[in-house]
XYZ file of C-alpha atoms in Angstrom:
690
model
C 77.653 121.969 6.029
C 81.408 120.907 7.024
C 80.181 117.246 7.493
C 78.334 116.981 4.042
C 81.619 118.299 2.377
C 83.601 115.802 4.208
C 81.230 113.046 3.510
C 81.472 114.062 -0.217
C 85.145 113.720 -0.067
C 85.145 110.528 1.469
C 83.427 109.096 -1.499
C 86.464 109.974 -3.917
C 88.845 107.329 -2.524
C 89.821 105.226 -5.568
C 92.515 105.976 -8.342
C 89.341 106.262 -10.626
C 87.510 108.499 -8.578
C 84.724 105.861 -7.717
C 83.198 105.567 -4.153
C 84.145 102.146 -3.061
C 80.994 100.008 -1.756
C 81.123 97.803 1.263
C 82.194 94.772 -0.438
C 85.202 96.444 -1.454
C 85.899 97.884 1.914
C 85.139 94.827 3.791
C 87.635 92.948 1.619
C 90.450 95.553 2.268
C 89.394 95.398 6.019
C 89.321 91.376 5.912
C 85.485 91.341 6.961
C 85.569 93.967 9.692
C 82.957 96.226 8.060
C 79.728 96.325 9.716
C 78.239 99.601 7.704
C 79.400 101.927 5.410
C 77.428 104.949 4.410
C 77.557 108.575 3.685
C 81.078 108.636 4.574
C 80.869 107.076 7.807
C 82.478 103.480 8.530
C 81.545 100.985 11.168
C 84.079 98.492 12.262
C 83.932 95.564 14.484
C 86.427 93.200 15.845
C 85.003 90.624 18.156
C 88.234 89.120 19.131
C 87.099 85.382 18.884
C 90.206 84.500 16.714
C 93.689 85.449 16.919
C 94.077 86.240 13.365
C 92.123 89.479 14.316
C 95.012 90.954 15.622
C 96.645 90.867 12.301
C 94.947 93.975 11.214
C 97.071 95.922 13.493
C 100.658 96.769 13.730
C 101.800 94.940 16.820
C 105.718 95.809 16.990
C 106.690 95.297 20.605
C 104.188 92.543 21.380
C 105.896 88.860 21.561
C 103.528 86.025 20.674
C 103.335 85.241 24.262
C 102.068 88.590 25.302
C 98.897 88.581 22.972
C 96.739 85.589 22.471
C 92.930 84.953 22.185
C 91.461 82.802 25.115
C 87.871 81.893 25.401
C 86.837 84.066 22.647
C 88.652 87.220 24.265
C 91.920 88.984 23.311
C 94.401 88.951 26.236
C 97.374 91.579 26.413
C 100.018 91.826 28.782
C 103.245 93.864 28.936
C 106.446 91.864 28.618
C 109.791 92.887 30.344
C 111.389 93.581 27.135
C 108.544 95.163 25.308
C 109.309 98.715 24.383
C 105.869 99.958 23.056
C 103.360 97.088 23.257
C 100.662 98.684 21.411
C 98.193 97.577 18.695
C 98.042 100.079 16.109
C 95.527 100.904 13.430
C 97.923 102.495 11.419
C 96.514 102.235 7.938
C 93.414 104.006 8.758
C 92.780 107.533 9.868
C 89.593 109.222 11.189
C 88.034 112.846 11.674
C 85.269 113.638 14.110
C 82.688 112.427 14.864
C 84.571 109.422 16.134
C 83.716 106.585 18.661
C 85.248 103.510 20.290
C 83.553 101.070 22.383
C 84.732 97.921 23.572
C 84.828 95.794 26.736
C 87.703 95.551 29.063
C 88.286 92.631 32.061
C 91.125 93.172 34.263
C 92.871 89.787 34.953
C 94.201 90.976 38.015
C 93.808 94.082 40.479
C 96.541 95.949 38.970
C 95.856 95.292 35.260
C 94.261 98.134 32.774
C 94.179 99.501 29.554
C 95.466 102.131 27.550
C 93.678 103.593 24.516
C 95.584 106.163 22.243
C 94.670 108.865 19.389
C 97.825 109.914 17.274
C 97.531 113.187 15.824
C 98.149 113.008 12.167
C 99.147 116.482 11.719
C 100.869 117.610 14.776
C 104.310 115.716 15.007
C 104.472 113.875 18.272
C 101.064 114.733 19.252
C 99.146 111.957 21.202
C 96.128 111.844 23.567
C 96.302 108.804 26.154
C 93.486 107.403 27.651
C 94.555 105.500 30.874
C 91.879 102.941 32.172
C 92.786 101.170 35.432
C 96.655 102.516 35.493
C 98.249 100.603 38.380
C 98.507 103.599 40.783
C 96.053 104.464 43.353
C 95.967 104.768 47.205
C 93.749 101.516 47.989
C 94.076 98.213 46.656
C 91.870 97.920 43.744
C 91.788 101.556 43.471
C 93.212 102.718 40.139
C 94.138 106.007 38.180
C 91.841 106.804 35.219
C 92.806 109.821 33.198
C 93.369 111.682 29.640
C 96.969 112.928 29.207
C 98.180 114.639 26.002
C 101.810 114.822 24.592
C 103.579 117.045 22.013
C 106.824 116.557 20.568
C 109.509 117.543 23.048
C 107.159 117.389 25.771
C 106.216 115.106 28.179
C 102.569 114.060 29.052
C 100.186 116.690 30.275
C 97.124 115.887 32.200
C 94.001 117.095 30.335
C 91.327 115.478 32.707
C 91.262 113.499 35.881
C 92.918 111.579 37.214
C 89.750 109.726 38.726
C 89.605 106.761 40.755
C 87.034 103.862 40.189
C 86.673 100.614 41.833
C 87.127 97.758 39.863
C 87.275 93.948 40.550
C 89.654 91.383 38.882
C 87.438 89.380 36.379
C 84.861 91.816 36.227
C 84.103 93.237 32.769
C 83.694 96.845 32.255
C 82.216 98.589 29.149
C 84.202 101.560 27.901
C 83.259 104.002 25.603
C 85.125 107.106 23.866
C 83.258 109.713 21.919
C 84.448 112.838 20.165
C 82.003 115.437 18.737
C 82.268 119.145 18.126
C 85.846 119.441 19.403
C 84.839 117.433 22.899
C 85.920 113.978 23.898
C 83.732 112.027 26.583
C 85.016 108.952 28.163
C 82.633 106.436 29.849
C 83.399 103.370 31.898
C 81.106 101.026 33.386
C 78.035 103.457 32.404
C 79.872 106.107 34.403
C 80.845 109.242 32.735
C 84.433 109.645 34.421
C 85.518 112.768 32.393
C 85.929 114.844 29.360
C 88.381 116.934 27.381
C 86.260 119.990 26.067
C 89.538 121.124 24.139
C 90.372 117.895 21.839
C 92.594 119.317 19.160
C 93.406 116.700 16.741
C 92.001 117.318 13.119
C 92.602 113.475 12.192
C 94.151 110.751 14.043
C 94.813 106.963 14.096
C 94.003 104.725 17.010
C 95.920 102.222 19.069
C 95.652 100.308 22.158
C 97.668 98.155 24.556
C 97.830 96.617 28.394
C 98.280 99.181 31.291
C 99.644 96.727 33.634
C 99.703 93.000 34.303
C 97.221 91.731 31.668
C 93.764 92.749 30.451
C 91.118 91.060 28.311
C 89.676 93.006 25.402
C 86.482 91.913 23.837
C 84.147 93.332 21.195
C 86.045 96.071 19.811
C 83.851 98.849 17.925
C 84.907 101.727 15.858
C 82.581 104.279 14.145
C 83.881 107.255 12.597
C 84.465 109.348 9.185
C 87.785 107.918 7.735
C 90.309 110.429 6.260
C 89.590 110.075 2.407
C 93.170 109.553 1.617
C 93.936 106.952 3.946
C 90.595 105.209 2.655
C 92.146 105.328 -0.726
C 95.347 104.144 0.361
C 93.673 101.002 2.030
C 91.854 100.045 -1.189
C 94.558 100.656 -3.610
C 97.210 98.866 -1.141
C 94.588 95.862 -1.025
C 94.600 95.530 -4.601
C 98.436 95.592 -5.004
C 98.733 92.794 -2.163
C 96.163 90.541 -3.865
C 97.854 90.989 -7.091
C 100.320 88.260 -9.067
C 103.311 90.479 -8.428
C 102.628 90.126 -4.749
C 102.187 86.346 -4.979
C 105.359 86.103 -7.068
C 107.030 88.153 -4.244
C 105.985 85.913 -1.459
C 107.160 82.837 -3.471
C 110.457 84.352 -3.792
C 110.666 85.117 0.069
C 109.521 81.641 0.758
C 112.416 80.524 -1.561
C 114.721 82.157 0.355
C 113.585 80.711 3.505
C 113.620 77.464 1.832
C 117.248 77.673 0.944
C 118.156 78.661 4.525
C 116.305 75.357 5.718
C 117.945 73.399 2.764
C 121.495 74.242 4.540
C 119.789 73.614 7.838
C 118.486 70.103 7.092
C 121.327 69.162 4.784
C 122.073 65.458 4.796
C 125.397 64.452 4.687
C 126.671 63.264 1.324
C 127.535 59.740 0.781
C 131.144 60.451 0.531
C 131.022 62.645 3.947
C 129.324 59.590 5.546
C 131.766 57.362 4.279
C 134.596 59.382 5.886
C 132.896 59.465 9.308
C 132.917 55.741 9.279
C 136.833 55.823 9.416
C 136.859 57.836 12.548
C 137.802 56.333 15.879
C 134.627 54.772 17.714
C 134.874 57.762 20.313
C 134.708 60.468 17.690
C 131.878 58.606 15.821
C 129.790 58.412 19.014
C 130.337 62.238 19.695
C 129.487 63.045 16.117
C 126.221 60.880 16.352
C 125.506 62.908 19.498
C 125.862 66.360 17.978
C 123.680 65.248 14.845
C 121.038 64.688 17.296
C 121.759 67.745 18.875
C 121.240 69.490 15.212
C 118.079 67.612 14.617
C 116.743 69.557 18.040
C 118.115 72.728 16.664
C 120.651 73.061 19.766
C 123.596 74.255 17.515
C 125.632 75.331 20.625
C 125.672 71.825 22.051
C 126.270 70.241 18.764
C 129.278 72.549 18.231
C 130.738 71.922 21.448
C 130.409 67.951 20.969
C 132.032 68.425 17.448
C 134.990 70.487 18.826
C 135.283 67.586 21.510
C 135.360 65.075 18.618
C 137.986 67.135 16.582
C 140.430 66.462 19.494
C 140.123 62.700 19.271
C 140.246 63.047 15.339
C 142.504 65.823 15.046
C 142.924 65.269 11.357
C 139.380 65.172 10.170
C 138.329 68.056 7.978
C 134.802 67.144 8.062
C 134.202 67.473 12.055
C 136.026 71.096 11.718
C 133.441 72.004 8.683
C 130.458 70.736 10.870
C 131.544 72.558 13.770
C 131.873 75.589 12.183
C 128.293 75.093 10.558
C 126.756 74.832 14.052
C 128.809 77.687 15.258
C 127.450 79.711 12.567
C 123.724 78.910 12.938
C 124.083 79.695 16.931
C 125.536 83.146 16.053
C 129.298 82.424 17.003
C 130.478 83.933 13.783
C 134.261 84.641 14.675
C 134.431 80.862 15.841
C 132.634 79.784 12.823
C 135.360 81.342 10.532
C 137.935 79.999 12.482
C 136.466 76.172 12.058
C 136.133 76.559 8.351
C 139.657 77.932 7.691
C 140.991 75.136 10.171
C 138.725 72.650 7.932
C 140.255 73.942 4.657
C 143.790 73.782 6.070
C 143.440 70.139 6.613
C 141.541 69.638 2.962
C 141.292 72.449 0.777
C 139.110 70.459 -1.547
C 136.230 70.178 0.855
C 133.634 72.023 -1.544
C 130.881 72.469 1.260
C 133.394 74.161 3.567
C 134.282 76.613 0.783
C 130.526 77.214 -0.020
C 129.634 77.741 3.869
C 132.576 80.032 4.271
C 131.194 82.099 1.356
C 127.764 82.008 2.749
C 129.209 83.154 6.270
C 131.602 85.883 4.707
C 128.288 87.299 2.970
C 126.536 87.401 6.198
C 129.559 89.263 7.646
C 130.000 91.751 4.710
C 133.333 90.439 3.495
C 131.826 90.049 -0.283
C 135.271 89.831 -1.859
C 136.221 86.645 0.341
C 132.516 85.446 0.021
C 132.803 85.704 -3.997
C 136.087 83.873 -3.926
C 134.877 81.180 -1.433
C 131.656 80.339 -3.726
C 133.784 80.297 -6.878
C 136.035 77.585 -5.315
C 133.057 75.615 -3.968
C 131.661 75.630 -7.507
C 135.012 74.696 -9.089
C 135.494 71.724 -6.774
C 131.775 70.734 -7.242
C 129.857 71.603 -10.401
C 127.002 70.044 -9.248
C 126.553 72.235 -6.114
C 123.316 73.655 -6.746
C 122.852 75.611 -3.496
C 126.508 77.175 -4.115
C 125.253 78.680 -7.365
C 122.060 80.048 -5.725
C 123.902 81.614 -2.659
C 126.387 83.434 -5.082
C 123.409 84.688 -7.042
C 122.095 86.243 -4.055
C 125.026 87.891 -3.240
C 125.065 89.239 -6.668
C 121.501 90.241 -6.912
C 122.164 92.322 -3.611
C 125.114 94.011 -5.534
C 122.672 94.912 -8.235
C 124.236 92.609 -10.897
C 120.780 91.082 -11.608
C 121.719 89.374 -15.016
C 124.560 87.613 -13.516
C 122.191 86.507 -10.582
C 119.747 85.354 -13.023
C 122.172 83.251 -14.911
C 123.222 81.426 -11.674
C 119.587 80.727 -10.491
C 119.124 78.990 -14.193
C 122.297 76.994 -13.191
C 121.164 75.808 -10.118
C 117.806 75.084 -11.751
C 119.443 72.981 -14.524
C 121.249 71.152 -11.572
C 117.854 70.638 -9.326
C 114.967 70.995 -11.865
C 112.404 69.891 -9.423
C 113.792 72.591 -6.519
C 111.195 75.546 -6.938
C 113.165 77.761 -4.656
C 115.341 78.578 -7.471
C 112.571 79.331 -9.930
C 111.050 81.670 -7.370
C 114.190 83.436 -7.165
C 114.484 84.053 -10.726
C 110.979 85.371 -10.472
C 112.038 87.983 -8.002
C 114.856 89.241 -9.864
C 112.536 89.762 -13.104
C 110.181 91.739 -10.699
C 113.176 93.948 -10.086
C 114.087 94.417 -13.511
C 110.281 95.565 -14.283
C 109.420 99.442 -12.972
C 105.937 99.743 -10.910
C 102.770 98.927 -12.895
C 100.957 102.288 -12.312
C 97.737 103.383 -14.050
C 98.850 106.856 -13.653
C 102.452 107.887 -13.434
C 103.841 111.366 -12.682
C 107.678 111.838 -13.220
C 109.815 115.065 -12.231
C 113.257 115.083 -13.304
C 116.083 117.317 -11.844
C 119.768 117.624 -11.753
C 120.277 114.799 -9.357
C 116.912 112.903 -9.191
C 114.232 111.326 -11.204
C 110.934 111.263 -8.881
C 108.245 108.953 -10.111
C 104.978 108.264 -8.243
C 101.291 107.582 -8.642
C 100.274 110.095 -6.078
C 100.200 113.522 -7.893
C 102.117 115.708 -10.439
C 102.046 118.683 -7.652
C 103.551 115.884 -5.135
C 105.995 114.659 -7.360
C 107.338 118.295 -7.991
C 107.318 119.161 -4.342
C 109.576 116.020 -3.570
C 111.917 116.594 -6.199
C 112.455 120.141 -4.996
C 112.978 119.275 -1.472
C 115.526 116.576 -2.345
C 117.414 118.870 -4.370
C 117.482 121.152 -1.277
C 118.658 118.287 0.811
C 121.191 117.313 -1.697
C 122.811 120.539 -1.678
C 123.248 120.512 2.299
C 124.486 117.110 1.948
C 127.076 118.167 -0.626
C 128.254 120.867 1.532
C 128.503 118.811 4.837
C 129.649 115.401 3.264
C 131.007 116.274 0.090
C 131.421 113.145 -2.608
C 134.381 112.770 -4.916
C 133.844 114.697 -8.367
C 133.397 111.693 -9.953
C 130.379 110.755 -7.960
C 128.356 113.735 -8.232
C 126.663 113.448 -11.444
C 123.947 111.314 -12.600
C 120.367 111.104 -11.222
C 119.109 108.851 -8.537
C 115.795 107.239 -8.873
C 112.942 107.670 -6.130
C 109.659 105.881 -6.473
C 106.708 106.788 -4.282
C 103.825 104.595 -3.987
C 100.414 105.888 -3.165
C 99.675 103.166 -0.734
C 101.715 100.548 1.511
C 100.551 97.578 -0.306
C 101.969 98.693 -3.596
C 105.110 99.608 -1.617
C 105.321 96.208 -0.170
C 105.365 94.608 -3.392
C 108.721 96.123 -4.297
C 110.242 96.586 -0.702
C 109.639 92.850 -0.095
C 112.042 92.007 -2.868
C 114.688 92.813 -0.281
C 113.721 89.244 0.935
C 113.247 90.652 4.186
C 109.518 90.930 6.094
C 111.412 93.924 7.956
C 111.175 96.001 5.177
C 107.441 95.622 4.899
C 107.113 97.083 8.645
C 108.988 100.651 7.246
C 107.598 103.488 5.367
C 110.174 103.416 2.988
C 113.924 102.045 2.105
C 116.833 102.330 -0.150
C 116.834 99.242 -2.487
C 120.745 98.765 -3.365
C 120.150 95.966 -5.756
C 117.970 98.541 -8.378
C 119.866 101.502 -6.388
C 116.417 103.224 -6.015
C 114.567 104.861 -2.867
C 111.129 103.127 -2.414
C 108.530 105.092 -0.145
C 104.972 105.516 0.300
C 103.117 108.452 0.850
C 101.783 108.238 4.539
C 98.867 110.412 5.424
C 101.015 112.284 7.573
C 103.025 113.983 5.132
C 105.725 115.068 7.415
C 106.410 111.668 8.620
C 106.818 110.988 4.741
C 109.560 113.423 4.307
C 111.364 112.239 7.527
C 111.401 108.960 6.088
C 112.590 110.170 2.582
C 115.419 112.043 4.094
C 116.537 109.216 5.889
C 116.577 107.023 3.176
C 118.119 109.677 0.893
C 121.323 109.695 2.794
C 121.485 105.945 2.285
C 121.332 106.268 -1.391
C 123.696 109.383 -1.185
C 126.319 107.299 0.334
C 125.945 104.214 -1.869
C 127.074 106.377 -4.808
C 130.698 106.072 -3.276
C 130.723 103.085 -0.590
C 128.476 100.064 -1.176
C 129.572 98.691 2.189
C 130.163 101.701 4.850
C 130.047 101.025 8.615
C 126.593 100.515 9.882
C 126.873 102.837 12.607
C 127.777 105.674 10.247
C 125.200 104.950 7.669
C 122.212 104.718 10.254
C 123.662 107.295 12.656
C 123.988 109.854 10.055
C 120.760 109.051 8.190
C 119.205 109.403 11.331
C 120.831 112.751 12.035
C 119.756 114.158 8.524
C 116.608 112.593 8.631
C 115.740 114.904 10.894
C 116.524 117.823 9.013
C 113.799 120.469 8.664
C 113.372 121.322 5.003
C 110.602 123.521 3.476
C 110.204 124.554 -0.086
C 112.616 127.452 0.389
C 115.343 125.942 1.950
C 116.772 124.201 5.408
C 115.305 125.626 8.218
C 117.300 123.547 10.897
C 118.281 120.192 12.333
C 115.693 118.723 14.218
C 116.050 116.190 17.372
C 115.048 112.812 17.573
C 113.296 113.288 20.821
C 112.344 109.524 21.098
C 115.837 108.549 20.505
C 117.176 111.063 22.984
C 114.674 109.601 25.651
C 115.604 106.221 25.283
C 119.364 106.895 25.613
C 118.705 108.997 28.916
C 116.270 106.320 30.382
C 119.214 103.718 29.485
C 122.085 105.781 30.937
C 119.866 105.664 34.184
C 118.658 102.038 34.365
C 121.501 99.946 32.393
C 124.495 102.188 31.620
C 126.574 98.945 30.904
C 124.162 98.072 27.907
C 125.731 100.985 25.875
C 128.253 99.900 23.383
C 131.869 101.190 23.904
C 132.908 103.673 20.867
C 135.481 101.359 19.754
C 133.088 98.330 19.841
C 130.272 100.562 17.831
C 132.569 101.764 15.303
C 133.537 98.151 14.430
C 130.141 96.609 14.861
C 129.015 94.426 11.955
C 125.299 94.522 10.389
C 124.268 91.513 12.005
C 125.364 92.703 15.644
C 123.765 96.318 15.000
C 120.296 94.930 13.898
C 120.186 92.205 16.723
C 116.392 92.345 17.761
C 116.877 92.911 21.417
C 119.537 95.866 21.040
C 118.757 97.609 17.645
C 116.930 100.456 19.100
C 119.589 101.238 21.440
C 122.171 101.105 18.511
C 120.095 103.527 16.339
C 119.992 105.885 19.482
C 123.617 105.611 20.374
C 124.392 105.974 16.543
C 122.601 109.140 16.139
C 123.471 110.815 19.304
C 127.295 110.065 18.430
C 126.968 111.665 14.811
C 124.849 114.666 16.585
C 127.725 115.115 19.098
C 130.503 114.816 16.501
C 128.794 117.048 13.775
C 127.258 119.672 16.301
C 128.560 119.422 19.827
C 132.412 119.499 19.958
C 135.022 121.499 18.361
C 138.188 119.472 19.754
C 140.016 116.321 18.854
C 136.675 114.308 18.779
C 135.512 116.244 15.760
C 138.671 116.407 14.129
C 138.874 112.538 13.939
C 135.425 112.377 12.952
C 135.879 114.258 9.992
C 138.968 112.303 9.098
C 136.624 109.345 9.544
C 134.032 110.537 7.395
C 136.293 111.677 4.584
C 137.535 108.179 4.320
C 134.028 106.617 4.086
C 133.089 109.398 1.559
C 136.400 108.505 -0.491
C 135.084 104.564 -0.654
C 137.296 103.243 2.164
C 136.364 100.439 4.360
C 135.247 100.845 7.979
C 138.408 99.302 9.189
C 140.491 101.752 6.946
C 138.777 104.757 7.878
C 138.889 103.469 11.834
C 142.907 103.151 11.536
C 142.876 106.539 9.680
C 141.422 108.233 12.753
C 140.114 106.755 15.892
C 141.981 103.528 15.611
C 145.448 105.426 16.955
C 143.336 107.648 19.482
C 140.462 105.405 20.808
C 142.128 103.501 23.583
C 143.637 106.795 24.890
C 140.750 109.250 24.284
C 138.058 106.661 24.721
C 136.794 108.117 28.488
C 137.487 111.644 27.154
C 134.953 111.107 24.290
C 132.530 109.464 26.439
C 132.636 112.240 29.067
C 132.206 114.987 26.066
C 129.323 112.918 24.609
C 127.501 112.835 27.828
C 127.688 116.484 28.637
C 126.509 116.667 24.929
C 123.401 114.801 25.594
C 122.873 116.535 29.220
C 122.929 119.844 27.212
C 120.323 119.015 24.512
C 116.551 120.136 25.449
């Protein structure tokens, strides 16, 4: 009877309550559906084309570590990959469930990891290790089932077993879950089973377990959770809509503008100026232009700096050196080069424009606006200058002013599609979500709108008010910033969410479950199948929204560290239950302190870190972990000088002061003398945490 009820429920997956047919599901799942009947779905990935892996979330993989070779998917773990697993996050299943595939180890020490993430138990996962690189004899590897829970390590459930394998020899793998029991079969041999499988619903992931493995013909057969199937169909419709197409045009426009700066030809006047240079300087500039063409900006900058010594009065060379330094990530040196160029020629419009772009990147928006205005005054036909200023104002929520600037750019260069596309993005921001059904709940501080359901809207609003009361107590805002409702939009499906989150002009936003959109001062979120995960994201982003009421450019470590801290707040409908731990962040920190302690940034460096440096793809995860742990230490782990300085620092930020002003009022006077003492206290705090 239970399976009959689940089968009937699985049919009610669309907003209109209609059962999606196989054609609808096949479109949403990009042609992977083999069968769909009585609430049971059969999917297949033959892995004969690289595009098939696009169906999975592949964060942690570099392009080199996943590729299709000879009709098989090849996976290997790179040195820097933290979590190289392909996740089928957008579909959740219930038993009965099965996975079948063929794995071929490329080397004796190559294996495969399959896993199931419990939808309901936070941190609960089951790992199936196939040919893990551990064994007594060459060619023997461990096979076993392990389970994890939040705050605990891996616990062996079945195995380990050993099985003889050979590099290059295919093995058929089957995992079946029925009646609370999971069975694993490899090469036709039943290796082990888990008689007490506990996940009521789960998502699936897989990845390499060693040097490299080929995967062929992945088949999944199971009963999808009704809500995940509904979200999948709704998301596919949203991503296929005109709004999504306009979004992609806008993002492409942003890229086009970056490329326009990258490939910008020298104007006739600039080329004439270069012809007047001494022969030695001209040769160096010519070599620098070739280096630019091959995107070797560092070499180009060095050549131009050498040329500037031969022609010390040339503002053009210094500007171009700054241009190359900026593209190579040497931002402070680039600023100095632009400023030196403008000292020699303060009417060089391109130098003012690029100085504005760099200041915007470094969050010096006042200086950026002044530089853009100067550039436009000097060269009213400077279309790119208008557009770059428009993008800055768009980020500040000044949408009408941004639209007018994009129109100016279009009038100068009507054939440039990028400026029209940017206008369409702003118009999209000015239009609320186009939901067929909308539920709104207003409270003292929030206006929650969603297409999920009325009860859900009320529940979210209630918890947000509890959360807001907590924030008002520990991080009080000035009286003038305490009134007014903050808008929250919660989408039923990731695809619907992406259409709005993507207007941040970044694909990174689309890999998140939620984001605070400062241009419209709105918290955007999609409702995950795992509701607890939804609330974790909600509270994290709600802190960004709360802080933005008083400080539009807070220090990034404080903004993200406090959001991580309070994102783990345990809240139910009756109030705050406690402050949870980010177990993953803590584990990463402890491993880093053992393996690479030199990579932990100093307190001074972290407190003054720019967004660009904080979000560096190689270190961003560590920066989040350090920022969270420092906030946890300052808020809960110390009663001495460090806490007093942090309170002074936080008070300044909450009053709208800049990061530098807050730093000078607190840690700036003490950091040099107390840095080692603070570090020892922080390390003691980490050791005391469970």
